[in-house]
C-alpha cells in the first residue's frame, strides 16, 4: 500500500496515486486528488472499472472484501474517516480523530484506524470504538496489519521505533498477545497470512524477510532478499493460497519466496555439513547467510524508485503476481514458469480511468451523497455481504452513535 501522504501531489508534480488491493485481492482501489476508482480483478485480459468518483479528493480508500462497504479519507480532511456504501452512493457514517489518519484496516468484524501515536479499534457493525491503544511508538508511515480471518483477528504494529519489535494485539478480546523481536532495525512492513496464524516482517534495512508464528512468536522462516543497502521495502504480501510471500521495494525487482515446510531445521542441516564445522569459527551473521532461503521466482519491473503494492492471487485458474504503482499502472505477471526463473509480464494497464475503457471515453462520474441518518446502519448491513457469526443488529437507533463523531 502506498503511503497516504503521497496521494496529495501538488499541481507542479506528476499525479501520484494511492493504490490498494482489497483483502482477498479481487479488486483494486486507486485514489488521487481527482477522486478514486475501483477495478475488478476477475480477469487478467481486461481491467473493468466497478466504480468511479471524480468529485472528492481522496488519499486513502479501503474496500471490505467484495462488499459495497468502503472506508475513505480525503486530502482536504485527513482527520476524518467516512464509511460509505458505494453502490448506493450513500455515506453511512463518519468519524473524526485528533490527528491525521495514516492507514485504515478492515475485516468482517473490526475496523482499525492508525494515527502516528495511537490506534482505534472499532466494531465494524456499528462503528463504536471498542478500544484505543494510546502512546504507541512514533509510527509516521502508519505501519500496521490486521488479519483478515475473523477467528484469528490479530492486529500487528511496531512496538518500538528504534528496533524491529512487533506488537501482536488480540482485536477480539482486546488485549496484548505477544511481542516479537523481529529485527535489529525499525520495521518497514508487516503482513499476516490469510489464516492469521503467521506474520511476515521486514525492517528498514530491507535485506532479510522473516515469518513468525503469531501464537508463540517463534521464527518459522527467514529469507534473504538481497545484500544491497538503502533498500526500502514497499510491501509484503502472502498469496491467497498461503504458499508464497511477495516482497517489493524501491528497486526494480519483486521477490517471491515459497513457504515450504522444512523436513529438517536449517540449523540442524548446517550443523551436519561442512558449514557446521566452519560455523564454529565464523560469525553468526555469516553462517546465517547460508541458511536463509532465497527467492524461488523474481519479477523485473520496468521502473525503480517507485512505491507500489503487490498481490499474489489466482485469476482465471492461473497464479499471478499483481503490481500496482503510485504512478498509476498495474502490471500482471504469470507465475507458471519453473522455480528459479524470472516471471513473464502478461499485461500492463493504466489506472488513470480513461485508457482502459472499451470506447476510449471517460467514464460517467458517480458521487457519494449523504444518506438520511435513520438509514445509515441499515446501509451497513446491506453493504456487508458476509456478516459476523452473530449477525448484524440494526433495530435500535438509540444504540448507535450519531452520524458525526469526534474522538478525544
Short mmCIF file of N, CA and C in Angstrom, two decimals, residues 25 191-195 198-200 209-211 221 223 235-248 254-261 294-298 310-314 318-322 333-341 343:
data_model
loop_
_atom_site.label_atom_id
_atom_site.label_comp_id
_atom_site.label_asym_id
_atom_site.label_seq_id
_atom_site.Cartn_x
_atom_site.Cartn_y
_atom_site.Cartn_z
N UNK A 25 -7.80 -9.74 -2.69
CA UNK A 25 -7.19 -9.39 -3.98
C UNK A 25 -8.14 -9.59 -5.16
N UNK A 191 2.79 -8.15 7.34
CA UNK A 191 1.69 -8.78 6.61
C UNK A 191 1.31 -10.09 7.28
N UNK A 192 0.00 -10.31 7.48
CA UNK A 192 -0.50 -11.57 8.02
C UNK A 192 -0.78 -12.54 6.88
N UNK A 193 -0.57 -13.81 7.16
CA UNK A 193 -1.02 -14.85 6.25
C UNK A 193 -2.55 -14.90 6.33
N UNK A 194 -3.26 -15.36 5.27
CA UNK A 194 -4.73 -15.31 5.31
C UNK A 194 -5.37 -15.96 6.53
N UNK A 195 -4.77 -17.01 7.08
CA UNK A 195 -5.33 -17.66 8.26
C UNK A 195 -5.13 -16.85 9.53
N UNK A 198 0.27 -16.58 11.06
CA UNK A 198 1.66 -16.24 10.81
C UNK A 198 1.75 -14.79 10.36
N UNK A 199 2.92 -14.19 10.63
CA UNK A 199 3.12 -12.81 10.22
C UNK A 199 4.51 -12.67 9.61
N UNK A 200 4.57 -11.94 8.48
CA UNK A 200 5.84 -11.65 7.82
C UNK A 200 6.29 -10.25 8.20
N UNK A 209 13.82 -11.01 5.21
CA UNK A 209 12.39 -11.14 5.48
C UNK A 209 12.19 -12.32 6.42
N UNK A 210 11.42 -12.13 7.47
CA UNK A 210 11.19 -13.22 8.43
C UNK A 210 9.70 -13.49 8.58
N UNK A 211 9.38 -14.73 8.88
CA UNK A 211 7.99 -15.14 9.12
C UNK A 211 7.93 -15.79 10.50
N UNK A 221 10.42 -18.96 9.28
CA UNK A 221 11.17 -18.83 8.03
C UNK A 221 12.03 -17.58 8.08
N UNK A 223 14.16 -15.38 5.02
CA UNK A 223 14.51 -15.26 3.61
C UNK A 223 15.43 -14.07 3.41
N UNK A 235 6.25 -3.29 0.23
CA UNK A 235 5.09 -4.12 0.55
C UNK A 235 5.51 -5.57 0.77
N UNK A 236 4.85 -6.23 1.70
CA UNK A 236 4.89 -7.68 1.87
C UNK A 236 3.48 -8.20 1.67
N UNK A 237 3.34 -9.33 0.98
CA UNK A 237 2.00 -9.87 0.73
C UNK A 237 2.07 -11.37 0.57
N UNK A 238 1.29 -12.09 1.38
CA UNK A 238 1.14 -13.52 1.21
C UNK A 238 0.18 -13.79 0.05
N UNK A 239 0.40 -14.89 -0.64
CA UNK A 239 -0.54 -15.28 -1.68
C UNK A 239 -1.85 -15.72 -1.05
N UNK A 240 -2.92 -15.66 -1.81
CA UNK A 240 -4.22 -16.07 -1.29
C UNK A 240 -4.25 -17.56 -0.96
N UNK A 241 -3.34 -18.34 -1.58
CA UNK A 241 -3.24 -19.78 -1.28
C UNK A 241 -2.29 -20.05 -0.13
N UNK A 242 -1.63 -19.02 0.40
CA UNK A 242 -0.72 -19.10 1.56
C UNK A 242 0.57 -19.85 1.28
N UNK A 243 0.89 -20.12 0.03
CA UNK A 243 2.12 -20.86 -0.28
C UNK A 243 3.28 -19.95 -0.64
N UNK A 244 3.00 -18.68 -0.94
CA UNK A 244 4.05 -17.77 -1.39
C UNK A 244 3.99 -16.45 -0.62
N UNK A 245 5.14 -15.79 -0.59
CA UNK A 245 5.26 -14.48 0.03
C UNK A 245 5.97 -13.56 -0.95
N UNK A 246 5.33 -12.45 -1.31
CA UNK A 246 5.92 -11.49 -2.23
C UNK A 246 6.47 -10.30 -1.47
N UNK A 247 7.59 -9.77 -1.99
CA UNK A 247 8.24 -8.62 -1.37
C UNK A 247 8.63 -7.64 -2.46
N UNK A 248 8.16 -6.40 -2.36
CA UNK A 248 8.55 -5.36 -3.31
C UNK A 248 9.28 -4.25 -2.57
N UNK A 254 10.81 -7.59 -7.85
CA UNK A 254 9.90 -8.15 -6.85
C UNK A 254 10.34 -9.59 -6.59
N UNK A 255 10.53 -9.94 -5.33
CA UNK A 255 10.97 -11.28 -4.96
C UNK A 255 9.78 -12.10 -4.48
N UNK A 256 9.73 -13.36 -4.92
CA UNK A 256 8.69 -14.30 -4.49
C UNK A 256 9.37 -15.44 -3.74
N UNK A 257 8.96 -15.64 -2.49
CA UNK A 257 9.51 -16.71 -1.67
C UNK A 257 8.46 -17.80 -1.48
N UNK A 258 8.91 -19.04 -1.46
CA UNK A 258 7.99 -20.16 -1.27
C UNK A 258 8.06 -20.65 0.16
N UNK A 259 6.90 -20.83 0.78
CA UNK A 259 6.84 -21.28 2.16
C UNK A 259 6.72 -22.80 2.19
N UNK A 260 7.86 -23.46 2.19
CA UNK A 260 7.89 -24.92 2.24
C UNK A 260 8.16 -25.36 3.67
N UNK A 261 7.41 -26.35 4.12
CA UNK A 261 7.62 -26.87 5.47
C UNK A 261 8.92 -27.66 5.49
N UNK A 294 16.13 -18.34 -0.31
CA UNK A 294 16.23 -17.39 -1.42
C UNK A 294 14.93 -17.36 -2.21
N UNK A 295 14.77 -16.34 -3.01
CA UNK A 295 13.56 -16.20 -3.81
C UNK A 295 13.45 -17.35 -4.80
N UNK A 296 12.26 -17.94 -4.89
CA UNK A 296 12.05 -19.01 -5.86
C UNK A 296 11.69 -18.44 -7.23
N UNK A 297 11.22 -17.19 -7.27
CA UNK A 297 10.91 -16.50 -8.52
C UNK A 297 11.12 -15.01 -8.32
N UNK A 298 11.41 -14.31 -9.40
CA UNK A 298 11.53 -12.85 -9.35
C UNK A 298 10.80 -12.25 -10.55
N UNK A 310 1.65 -4.94 -3.90
CA UNK A 310 1.69 -6.20 -4.64
C UNK A 310 0.67 -7.18 -4.07
N UNK A 311 0.27 -8.14 -4.91
CA UNK A 311 -0.63 -9.22 -4.50
C UNK A 311 -0.29 -10.45 -5.33
N UNK A 312 -0.47 -11.61 -4.72
CA UNK A 312 -0.31 -12.88 -5.43
C UNK A 312 -1.63 -13.63 -5.30
N UNK A 313 -2.30 -13.82 -6.42
CA UNK A 313 -3.64 -14.41 -6.39
C UNK A 313 -3.90 -15.21 -7.65
N UNK A 314 -4.95 -16.00 -7.62
CA UNK A 314 -5.34 -16.80 -8.78
C UNK A 314 -6.41 -16.07 -9.57
N UNK A 318 -5.13 -19.28 -12.96
CA UNK A 318 -3.69 -19.10 -13.12
C UNK A 318 -3.16 -18.23 -11.98
N UNK A 319 -2.11 -18.71 -11.31
CA UNK A 319 -1.49 -17.92 -10.24
C UNK A 319 -0.73 -16.76 -10.86
N UNK A 320 -0.98 -15.56 -10.36
CA UNK A 320 -0.37 -14.37 -10.96
C UNK A 320 0.11 -13.40 -9.88
N UNK A 321 1.13 -12.64 -10.25
CA UNK A 321 1.64 -11.56 -9.42
C UNK A 321 1.08 -10.25 -9.97
N UNK A 322 0.48 -9.43 -9.08
CA UNK A 322 -0.06 -8.13 -9.45
C UNK A 322 0.77 -7.04 -8.77
N UNK A 333 1.86 -10.37 -13.89
CA UNK A 333 2.87 -11.35 -14.27
C UNK A 333 2.31 -12.76 -14.07
N UNK A 334 2.61 -13.64 -15.00
CA UNK A 334 2.24 -15.05 -14.85
C UNK A 334 3.26 -15.77 -13.99
N UNK A 335 2.78 -16.62 -13.10
CA UNK A 335 3.67 -17.41 -12.25
C UNK A 335 3.60 -18.89 -12.65
N UNK A 336 3.74 -19.14 -13.94
CA UNK A 336 3.61 -20.50 -14.44
C UNK A 336 4.94 -21.14 -14.82
N UNK A 337 6.03 -20.43 -14.64
CA UNK A 337 7.34 -20.98 -15.00
C UNK A 337 7.94 -21.80 -13.88
N UNK A 338 9.05 -22.49 -14.16
CA UNK A 338 9.73 -23.28 -13.12
C UNK A 338 10.37 -22.37 -12.09
N UNK A 339 10.60 -22.91 -10.93
CA UNK A 339 11.25 -22.14 -9.87
C UNK A 339 12.65 -21.73 -10.29
N UNK A 340 13.02 -20.54 -9.86
CA UNK A 340 14.35 -20.03 -10.19
C UNK A 340 14.36 -19.18 -11.45
N UNK A 341 13.21 -19.01 -12.08
CA UNK A 341 13.14 -18.23 -13.31
C UNK A 341 12.52 -16.87 -13.05
N UNK A 343 9.71 -14.07 -13.84
CA UNK A 343 8.32 -14.09 -14.27
C UNK A 343 8.13 -13.30 -15.56
#
